[in-house]
Short mmCIF file of C-alpha atoms and ligand atoms in Angstrom, two decimals:
data_model
loop_
_atom_site.label_atom_id
_atom_site.label_comp_id
_atom_site.label_asym_id
_atom_site.label_seq_id
_atom_site.Cartn_x
_atom_site.Cartn_y
_atom_site.Cartn_z
CA MET B 263 8.76 13.92 1.25
CA GLU B 264 9.68 10.28 1.90
CA PRO B 265 9.04 7.84 -0.96
CA VAL B 266 6.51 5.07 -0.37
CA SER B 267 4.57 2.40 -2.26
CA ILE B 268 0.94 1.55 -1.65
CA TYR B 269 -0.66 -1.88 -1.92
CA ILE B 270 -4.43 -2.35 -1.98
CA HIS B 271 -5.77 -5.87 -1.36
CA ILE B 272 -9.01 -7.02 -2.96
CA PRO B 273 -9.74 -10.47 -1.48
CA PHE B 274 -12.50 -11.61 -3.85
CA CYS B 275 -12.30 -14.22 -6.60
CA LYS B 276 -14.96 -15.70 -8.81
CA GLN B 277 -13.70 -19.20 -8.07
CA LYS B 278 -10.81 -20.42 -5.96
CA CYS B 279 -8.03 -21.87 -8.13
CA PHE B 280 -7.09 -25.37 -6.97
CA TYR B 281 -3.50 -24.45 -6.06
CA CYS B 282 -4.18 -21.13 -4.36
CA ASP B 283 -3.66 -20.38 -0.68
CA PHE B 284 -3.73 -16.58 -0.99
CA ASN B 285 -6.02 -14.51 1.16
CA SER B 286 -8.90 -14.59 -1.32
CA TYR B 287 -12.43 -15.94 -1.20
CA SER B 288 -15.09 -16.97 -3.68
CA GLY B 289 -18.82 -16.52 -3.16
CA LYS B 290 -18.39 -13.37 -1.06
CA GLU B 291 -19.26 -10.90 -3.84
CA PRO B 292 -22.23 -9.49 -1.86
CA LEU B 293 -19.66 -8.02 0.58
CA MET B 294 -17.75 -6.14 -2.10
CA ASP B 295 -19.48 -2.76 -1.85
CA THR B 296 -19.19 -2.57 1.94
CA TYR B 297 -15.60 -3.85 1.76
CA VAL B 298 -14.66 -1.02 -0.60
CA ASP B 299 -16.33 1.52 1.71
CA MET B 300 -14.30 0.16 4.64
CA LEU B 301 -11.13 0.16 2.55
CA ILE B 302 -11.69 3.83 1.82
CA LYS B 303 -12.27 4.45 5.51
CA GLU B 304 -8.94 2.78 6.25
CA ILE B 305 -7.19 5.03 3.70
CA GLU B 306 -8.84 8.07 5.29
CA LEU B 307 -7.72 7.01 8.77
CA TYR B 308 -4.15 7.06 7.43
CA ARG B 309 -4.53 10.48 5.86
CA HIS B 310 -2.36 12.22 8.43
CA LYS B 311 0.45 9.65 8.14
CA LEU B 312 0.23 9.66 4.35
CA SER B 313 0.72 13.42 4.15
CA LYS B 314 4.48 13.12 4.72
CA TYR B 315 4.97 10.60 1.91
CA MET B 316 5.29 10.83 -1.86
CA VAL B 317 3.62 7.79 -3.41
CA LYS B 318 5.82 6.38 -6.16
CA THR B 319 3.86 3.24 -6.99
CA ILE B 320 0.43 1.77 -6.31
CA PHE B 321 -0.48 -1.88 -6.79
CA ILE B 322 -4.09 -3.03 -6.61
CA GLY B 323 -3.79 -6.77 -6.12
CA GLY B 324 -5.67 -9.74 -4.79
CA GLY B 325 -7.61 -11.84 -5.18
CA THR B 326 -9.13 -10.48 -8.33
CA PRO B 327 -9.43 -6.67 -8.33
CA SER B 328 -10.95 -6.81 -11.81
CA LEU B 329 -13.99 -8.49 -10.24
CA LEU B 330 -14.93 -5.13 -8.67
CA ASN B 331 -17.56 -3.12 -10.50
CA ASN B 332 -16.72 0.20 -12.12
CA GLU B 333 -18.10 2.25 -9.23
CA CYS B 334 -15.96 0.44 -6.65
CA ILE B 335 -12.70 0.82 -8.54
CA THR B 336 -13.45 4.49 -9.24
CA LYS B 337 -14.09 5.08 -5.52
CA ILE B 338 -10.77 3.48 -4.56
CA ILE B 339 -8.72 5.51 -7.03
CA ASP B 340 -10.55 8.72 -6.04
CA ALA B 341 -9.84 8.01 -2.35
CA LEU B 342 -6.15 7.51 -3.10
CA LYS B 343 -5.98 10.72 -5.12
CA LYS B 344 -7.75 12.63 -2.33
CA ASN B 345 -5.69 11.28 0.57
CA CYS B 346 -2.18 10.74 -0.84
CA ASN B 347 0.46 12.74 -2.67
CA ILE B 348 0.82 10.67 -5.81
CA GLU B 349 3.89 11.39 -7.91
CA MET B 350 3.14 12.65 -11.44
CA ASN B 351 4.58 9.61 -13.21
CA ALA B 352 3.69 7.06 -10.52
CA GLU B 353 3.38 3.45 -11.63
CA ILE B 354 -0.22 2.37 -10.92
CA SER B 355 -0.89 -1.33 -11.50
CA ILE B 356 -3.99 -3.47 -11.24
CA GLU B 357 -4.19 -7.26 -11.27
CA VAL B 358 -6.62 -8.52 -13.83
CA ASN B 359 -7.89 -12.04 -14.42
CA PRO B 360 -9.27 -12.93 -17.85
CA GLY B 361 -12.94 -13.75 -17.59
CA THR B 362 -13.57 -10.82 -15.21
CA VAL B 363 -12.70 -7.89 -17.44
CA ASN B 364 -13.94 -6.37 -20.69
CA LYS B 365 -13.03 -3.42 -22.88
CA GLU B 366 -15.30 -1.04 -20.97
CA LYS B 367 -13.58 -1.87 -17.65
CA LEU B 368 -10.14 -1.57 -19.22
CA GLU B 369 -11.08 1.81 -20.68
CA LEU B 370 -12.19 2.96 -17.23
CA TYR B 371 -8.89 1.79 -15.66
CA TYR B 372 -6.96 3.72 -18.27
CA ASP B 373 -9.05 6.86 -17.80
CA LEU B 374 -8.58 6.64 -14.01
CA GLY B 375 -4.80 6.82 -14.50
CA ILE B 376 -3.98 3.14 -14.03
CA ASN B 377 -0.98 2.61 -16.31
CA ARG B 378 0.05 -1.03 -15.80
CA LEU B 379 -1.91 -4.27 -16.03
CA SER B 380 -0.80 -7.51 -14.44
CA ILE B 381 -2.72 -10.34 -16.05
CA GLY B 382 -2.96 -13.80 -14.48
CA LEU B 383 -2.77 -16.22 -17.38
CA GLN B 384 -0.79 -19.14 -15.81
CA SER B 385 -0.92 -21.36 -18.91
CA CYS B 386 -1.79 -21.02 -22.58
CA TYR B 387 -3.32 -24.52 -22.71
CA ASN B 388 -7.05 -24.64 -22.08
CA GLU B 389 -6.94 -28.19 -20.61
CA THR B 390 -4.29 -27.06 -18.12
CA LEU B 391 -6.30 -23.97 -17.19
CA LYS B 392 -9.25 -26.24 -16.45
CA LEU B 393 -7.10 -28.68 -14.48
CA ILE B 394 -5.82 -25.91 -12.18
CA GLY B 395 -9.24 -24.35 -11.65
CA ARG B 396 -8.91 -21.15 -13.68
CA ILE B 397 -12.18 -19.66 -14.91
CA HIS B 398 -10.89 -18.47 -18.27
CA SER B 399 -9.55 -19.74 -21.57
CA TYR B 400 -6.43 -18.70 -23.44
CA GLU B 401 -8.68 -16.99 -25.98
CA ASP B 402 -10.13 -14.80 -23.18
CA TYR B 403 -6.58 -13.72 -22.38
CA LEU B 404 -5.80 -12.93 -26.02
CA ARG B 405 -8.96 -10.85 -26.29
CA ASN B 406 -8.14 -8.94 -23.09
CA VAL B 407 -4.61 -8.16 -24.27
CA ARG B 408 -5.96 -6.90 -27.59
CA GLU B 409 -8.60 -4.76 -25.83
CA ALA B 410 -6.05 -3.43 -23.33
CA ARG B 411 -3.82 -2.29 -26.16
CA GLU B 412 -6.75 -0.76 -28.02
CA VAL B 413 -7.61 1.44 -25.03
CA GLY B 414 -3.96 2.53 -24.66
CA PHE B 415 -2.15 0.16 -22.26
CA THR B 416 1.44 -0.59 -23.18
CA ASN B 417 2.78 -1.75 -19.81
CA ILE B 418 1.42 -5.27 -19.41
CA ASN B 419 2.67 -8.10 -17.23
CA THR B 420 1.58 -11.68 -17.56
CA ASP B 421 1.97 -14.32 -14.84
CA LEU B 422 2.73 -17.91 -15.83
CA ILE B 423 3.20 -21.01 -13.67
CA PHE B 424 5.60 -23.84 -14.47
CA ALA B 425 6.02 -27.35 -13.05
CA LEU B 426 2.26 -27.84 -13.29
CA PRO B 427 1.00 -31.45 -13.07
CA GLY B 428 1.47 -33.20 -16.40
CA GLN B 429 3.24 -30.21 -18.00
CA THR B 430 6.21 -30.96 -20.25
CA VAL B 431 9.26 -28.75 -20.77
CA ASP B 432 8.18 -28.23 -24.39
CA GLN B 433 4.74 -27.07 -23.32
CA TRP B 434 6.32 -24.65 -20.86
CA ILE B 435 8.55 -23.15 -23.54
CA HIS B 436 5.58 -22.99 -25.90
CA CYS B 437 3.66 -20.84 -23.36
CA LEU B 438 6.63 -18.48 -23.10
CA SER B 439 6.96 -18.31 -26.88
CA GLU B 440 3.28 -17.32 -27.15
CA LEU B 441 3.90 -14.33 -24.87
CA ILE B 442 7.04 -13.39 -26.75
CA LYS B 443 5.07 -13.45 -30.01
CA LEU B 444 2.59 -11.08 -28.40
CA LYS B 445 5.50 -8.83 -27.27
CA ILE B 446 4.26 -8.85 -23.68
CA PRO B 447 6.80 -6.51 -22.06
CA HIS B 448 6.91 -8.12 -18.59
CA ILE B 449 6.64 -11.79 -17.70
CA SER B 450 6.56 -13.29 -14.19
CA THR B 451 7.18 -17.01 -13.94
CA TYR B 452 6.49 -19.02 -10.80
CA SER B 453 7.11 -22.65 -10.02
CA LEU B 454 4.01 -24.39 -8.66
CA ILE B 455 4.21 -24.85 -4.91
CA ILE B 456 1.73 -27.32 -3.54
CA GLU B 457 0.44 -25.58 -0.42
CA GLU B 458 -1.37 -27.30 2.43
CA GLU B 459 -5.11 -26.75 2.64
CA THR B 460 -5.53 -26.51 -1.12
CA PRO B 461 -7.36 -29.08 -3.28
CA PHE B 462 -4.03 -29.74 -5.04
CA TYR B 463 -2.43 -30.80 -1.75
CA THR B 464 -5.23 -33.31 -1.10
CA TRP B 465 -5.08 -34.59 -4.68
CA VAL B 466 -1.33 -35.13 -4.47
CA GLU B 467 -1.82 -37.01 -1.18
CA GLU B 468 -4.56 -39.09 -2.79
CA LYS B 469 -2.31 -39.61 -5.83
CA LYS B 470 -4.94 -38.13 -8.13
CA ILE B 471 -2.36 -35.74 -9.54
CA ALA B 472 1.42 -36.02 -9.58
CA GLN B 473 3.74 -33.28 -8.42
CA GLN B 474 6.63 -32.60 -10.81
CA ASP B 475 9.98 -33.85 -9.56
CA GLU B 476 12.71 -31.37 -8.60
CA ASP B 477 14.81 -32.06 -11.72
CA THR B 478 11.95 -31.22 -14.09
CA ASP B 479 11.10 -28.14 -12.06
CA LEU B 480 14.72 -27.00 -12.29
CA LYS B 481 14.95 -27.80 -15.99
CA MET B 482 11.86 -25.70 -16.69
CA TYR B 483 13.27 -22.79 -14.69
CA GLU B 484 16.65 -22.91 -16.44
CA GLU B 485 15.24 -23.45 -19.93
CA GLY B 486 12.76 -20.64 -19.34
CA ILE B 487 15.56 -18.26 -18.32
CA ARG B 488 17.62 -19.18 -21.38
CA PHE B 489 14.68 -18.82 -23.73
CA LEU B 490 13.55 -15.45 -22.40
CA ARG B 491 17.10 -14.04 -22.31
CA ASN B 492 17.66 -15.14 -25.90
CA SER B 493 14.43 -13.39 -26.83
CA GLY B 494 15.64 -10.01 -25.52
CA TYR B 495 14.14 -10.07 -22.03
CA LYS B 496 16.20 -8.89 -19.10
CA HIS B 497 16.14 -11.40 -16.27
CA TYR B 498 16.12 -8.79 -13.50
CA GLU B 499 14.74 -10.75 -10.55
CA ILE B 500 14.66 -14.45 -9.69
CA SER B 501 11.16 -14.86 -11.17
CA ASN B 502 10.80 -11.76 -13.33
CA PHE B 503 11.74 -10.80 -16.88
CA ALA B 504 11.23 -7.51 -18.71
CA LEU B 505 11.86 -5.84 -22.00
CA PRO B 506 13.98 -2.66 -21.56
CA ASP B 507 12.34 -0.13 -19.20
CA TYR B 508 9.44 -2.37 -18.24
CA GLU B 509 10.74 -3.63 -14.87
CA CYS B 510 8.05 -3.45 -12.18
CA ARG B 511 8.90 -0.43 -10.03
CA HIS B 512 6.47 -1.46 -7.30
CA ASN B 513 8.12 -4.82 -6.72
CA ILE B 514 11.61 -3.33 -7.01
CA ASN B 515 10.72 -1.19 -3.99
CA TYR B 516 9.95 -4.39 -2.02
CA TRP B 517 13.21 -5.97 -3.09
CA LEU B 518 15.14 -2.86 -2.08
CA ASN B 519 13.44 -3.19 1.30
CA GLY B 520 11.79 0.21 0.86
CA GLU B 521 8.75 1.47 2.75
CA TYR B 522 5.23 0.46 1.77
CA ILE B 523 1.73 0.78 3.19
CA GLY B 524 -0.87 -1.92 2.59
CA PHE B 525 -4.63 -1.38 2.80
CA GLY B 526 -7.25 -4.11 2.87
CA ALA B 527 -7.78 -7.47 4.56
CA GLY B 528 -4.47 -9.20 5.31
CA ALA B 529 -2.40 -6.40 3.78
CA HIS B 530 1.10 -5.79 5.15
CA SER B 531 2.92 -2.51 5.74
CA ASN B 532 6.53 -1.64 6.42
CA VAL B 533 6.93 1.92 7.64
CA ASN B 534 9.08 3.69 10.21
CA LYS B 535 10.85 0.43 11.08
CA VAL B 536 7.58 -1.23 12.06
CA ARG B 537 5.87 -4.06 10.20
CA TYR B 538 2.09 -4.20 10.44
CA SER B 539 -0.31 -6.80 9.14
CA ASN B 540 -4.04 -6.39 8.88
CA ILE B 541 -6.74 -8.83 9.95
CA ASN B 542 -7.01 -11.50 7.23
CA ASP B 543 -10.65 -12.28 7.55
CA ILE B 544 -12.91 -9.98 5.51
CA THR B 545 -15.63 -9.70 8.16
CA GLY B 546 -13.17 -9.08 11.00
CA TYR B 547 -11.43 -6.45 8.89
CA MET B 548 -14.71 -4.67 8.12
CA LEU B 549 -16.00 -4.83 11.71
CA SER B 550 -12.86 -3.18 13.00
CA LEU B 551 -13.21 -0.29 10.57
CA LYS B 552 -16.93 0.00 11.25
CA ASP B 553 -15.89 0.75 14.86
CA ASN B 554 -13.36 3.28 13.58
CA ARG B 555 -10.44 1.09 14.65
CA LEU B 556 -7.49 0.42 12.38
CA PRO B 557 -7.72 -3.29 11.40
CA ILE B 558 -4.20 -4.11 12.56
CA MET B 559 -3.70 -7.70 13.69
CA GLU B 560 0.03 -7.63 14.37
CA GLU B 561 2.65 -4.96 14.80
CA ILE B 562 6.33 -5.89 15.01
CA LYS B 563 9.16 -3.46 15.51
CA THR B 564 11.92 -4.19 13.01
CA THR B 565 15.24 -4.75 14.73
CA LEU B 566 18.48 -3.68 13.07
CA ASN B 567 19.32 -7.35 12.43
CA ASP B 568 15.91 -7.92 10.78
CA GLU B 569 16.47 -4.94 8.52
CA ILE B 570 19.96 -6.07 7.56
CA SER B 571 18.89 -9.67 6.85
CA GLU B 572 15.90 -8.53 4.80
CA THR B 573 17.94 -6.02 2.83
CA MET B 574 20.40 -8.80 2.01
CA PHE B 575 18.05 -11.54 0.95
CA LEU B 576 15.56 -9.27 -0.79
CA GLY B 577 18.36 -7.37 -2.55
CA LEU B 578 20.00 -10.56 -3.77
CA ARG B 579 16.75 -11.49 -5.51
CA LEU B 580 17.60 -8.70 -7.97
CA LEU B 581 20.13 -9.89 -10.50
CA GLU B 582 21.89 -6.53 -10.36
CA GLY B 583 22.74 -7.48 -6.81
CA ILE B 584 23.44 -5.31 -3.77
CA ASP B 585 25.49 -2.17 -4.13
CA ILE B 586 28.00 -2.33 -1.29
CA SER B 587 28.30 1.48 -0.96
CA ASP B 588 24.50 1.89 -0.75
CA PHE B 589 24.44 -0.83 1.90
CA LYS B 590 27.19 0.93 3.87
CA ARG B 591 25.35 4.25 3.64
CA ARG B 592 22.26 2.59 5.08
CA PHE B 593 23.86 0.51 7.85
CA GLY B 594 27.26 2.10 8.47
CA LYS B 595 29.02 -1.20 7.68
CA THR B 596 29.57 -3.33 4.58
CA PRO B 597 27.96 -6.78 4.19
CA GLN B 598 31.48 -8.23 4.54
CA ASP B 599 31.89 -6.46 7.93
CA ILE B 600 28.62 -7.97 9.13
CA TYR B 601 28.64 -11.45 7.59
CA GLY B 602 32.40 -12.12 7.40
CA ASP B 603 32.99 -15.88 6.98
CA ILE B 604 29.41 -16.57 5.82
CA LEU B 605 29.94 -14.51 2.65
CA LEU B 606 33.39 -16.01 2.16
CA GLU B 607 31.92 -19.50 2.31
CA LEU B 608 29.07 -18.62 -0.08
CA LYS B 609 31.66 -17.18 -2.46
CA GLU B 610 33.83 -20.30 -2.21
CA LYS B 611 30.79 -22.44 -3.01
CA LYS B 612 30.25 -20.16 -6.04
CA LEU B 613 26.77 -19.18 -4.89
CA ILE B 614 27.55 -15.48 -4.74
CA ALA B 615 30.10 -13.32 -6.56
CA TYR B 616 31.56 -9.83 -6.25
CA ASP B 617 31.42 -7.64 -9.31
CA ASN B 618 32.54 -3.99 -9.14
CA GLU B 619 31.49 -3.28 -5.57
CA VAL B 620 28.30 -5.26 -6.00
CA ILE B 621 27.37 -8.62 -4.42
CA LYS B 622 25.16 -10.82 -6.53
CA LEU B 623 23.93 -14.37 -6.86
CA THR B 624 25.78 -16.52 -9.38
CA GLU B 625 23.87 -18.73 -11.83
CA SER B 626 24.09 -21.60 -9.29
CA GLY B 627 23.11 -19.19 -6.51
CA LEU B 628 19.95 -18.30 -8.45
CA VAL B 629 18.84 -21.90 -8.44
CA LEU B 630 19.86 -22.45 -4.81
CA SER B 631 18.75 -19.02 -3.60
CA ASN B 632 16.82 -20.41 -0.62
CA ILE B 633 20.01 -21.95 0.77
CA VAL B 634 21.82 -18.62 0.37
CA PHE B 635 19.00 -16.67 2.04
CA GLN B 636 18.91 -19.00 5.05
CA GLN B 637 22.58 -18.25 5.68
CA LEU B 638 21.87 -14.54 5.74
CA LEU B 639 19.36 -14.57 8.57
CA LEU B 640 20.80 -12.80 11.60
CA ASP B 641 19.45 -13.64 15.08
S1 SF4 O 57 -7.44 -15.84 -9.18
FE1 SF4 O 57 -5.48 -15.64 -8.09
S2 SF4 O 57 -6.02 -15.10 -5.99
FE2 SF4 O 57 -7.88 -15.85 -7.00
S3 SF4 O 57 -7.97 -17.98 -6.44
FE3 SF4 O 57 -6.93 -17.87 -8.41
S4 SF4 O 57 -4.74 -17.72 -7.92
FE4 SF4 O 57 -5.90 -17.29 -6.05
#
């Protein structure tokens, strides 16, 4: 059976964070039960397709999946178990936001077979959490981590954001040191991007908050890398750090440009050289399924050039780099055959390097990864 990953999108949040432009909505909780029923219908409509796959990883993300009640989450996991072949030791993650979860919910997740938690903390300073529109305090996070460990979870990720308005480099390193003290085995760090149509964008325009300058952003990224590496974390992807054996298998599949199927409003899939995306809007998504139609909004056949470009720039996100023999097995040619002078130039500029039949980003390439990736786009 072919390996595949499954993503489930839960587009509900208690409150919209001020920086967030994800496909998530607040105040739509009354739709949750029907949404979950439609989500299950979507999984059932895929039953036939799913039968040829072995599911290696499942990620229930959002939004805030931990906002769902116990019955809803149980129904989703039961539907997956009924309709998919899930590998014995599959990695099954759920995104959890402090303030929406308690020990009883965590116990249920564990009993259902969920074996990885991804907790959105973002900052360990309560004033900062308030400033960015989070609904929880740092103490809520600490309680949730303690409860998660009490019920048996060992595989825990925590998301943090740097380059937040008013944040200093010392404060950033302090947040990382708090997680290290707690021995959180996986840490994802993201630089704040001020997206249009968010309150933050308007506030920057109105000069109510100040965006961090590029130098500070870069300093925080580099200092963060140094600090986490010195504390025993493996920097295995541009934004991700893990203690040994705690790398996120679900995301590694994305970066290896593997196949995945997404269920839920706005979810994306990449199977059989076709990329699908679902209707973003919750009501539109549900109406389509109510009429027994798959909620697909867009379907694009992946060309060979798309697949090559994606394999290159996703693969280079991993610090282990791209194995040239694996690449040749997949495409019949090496990256050097395909990109020729482009790779030579990137190597001369010391943005990429060759290391034992592997191509990887250099330390400067890590910081300037977007420039490298642009060069790798094939028409
Ligand atoms: S909890 Fe996550 S998805 Fe929801 S609004 Fe905040 S950042 Fe966005």
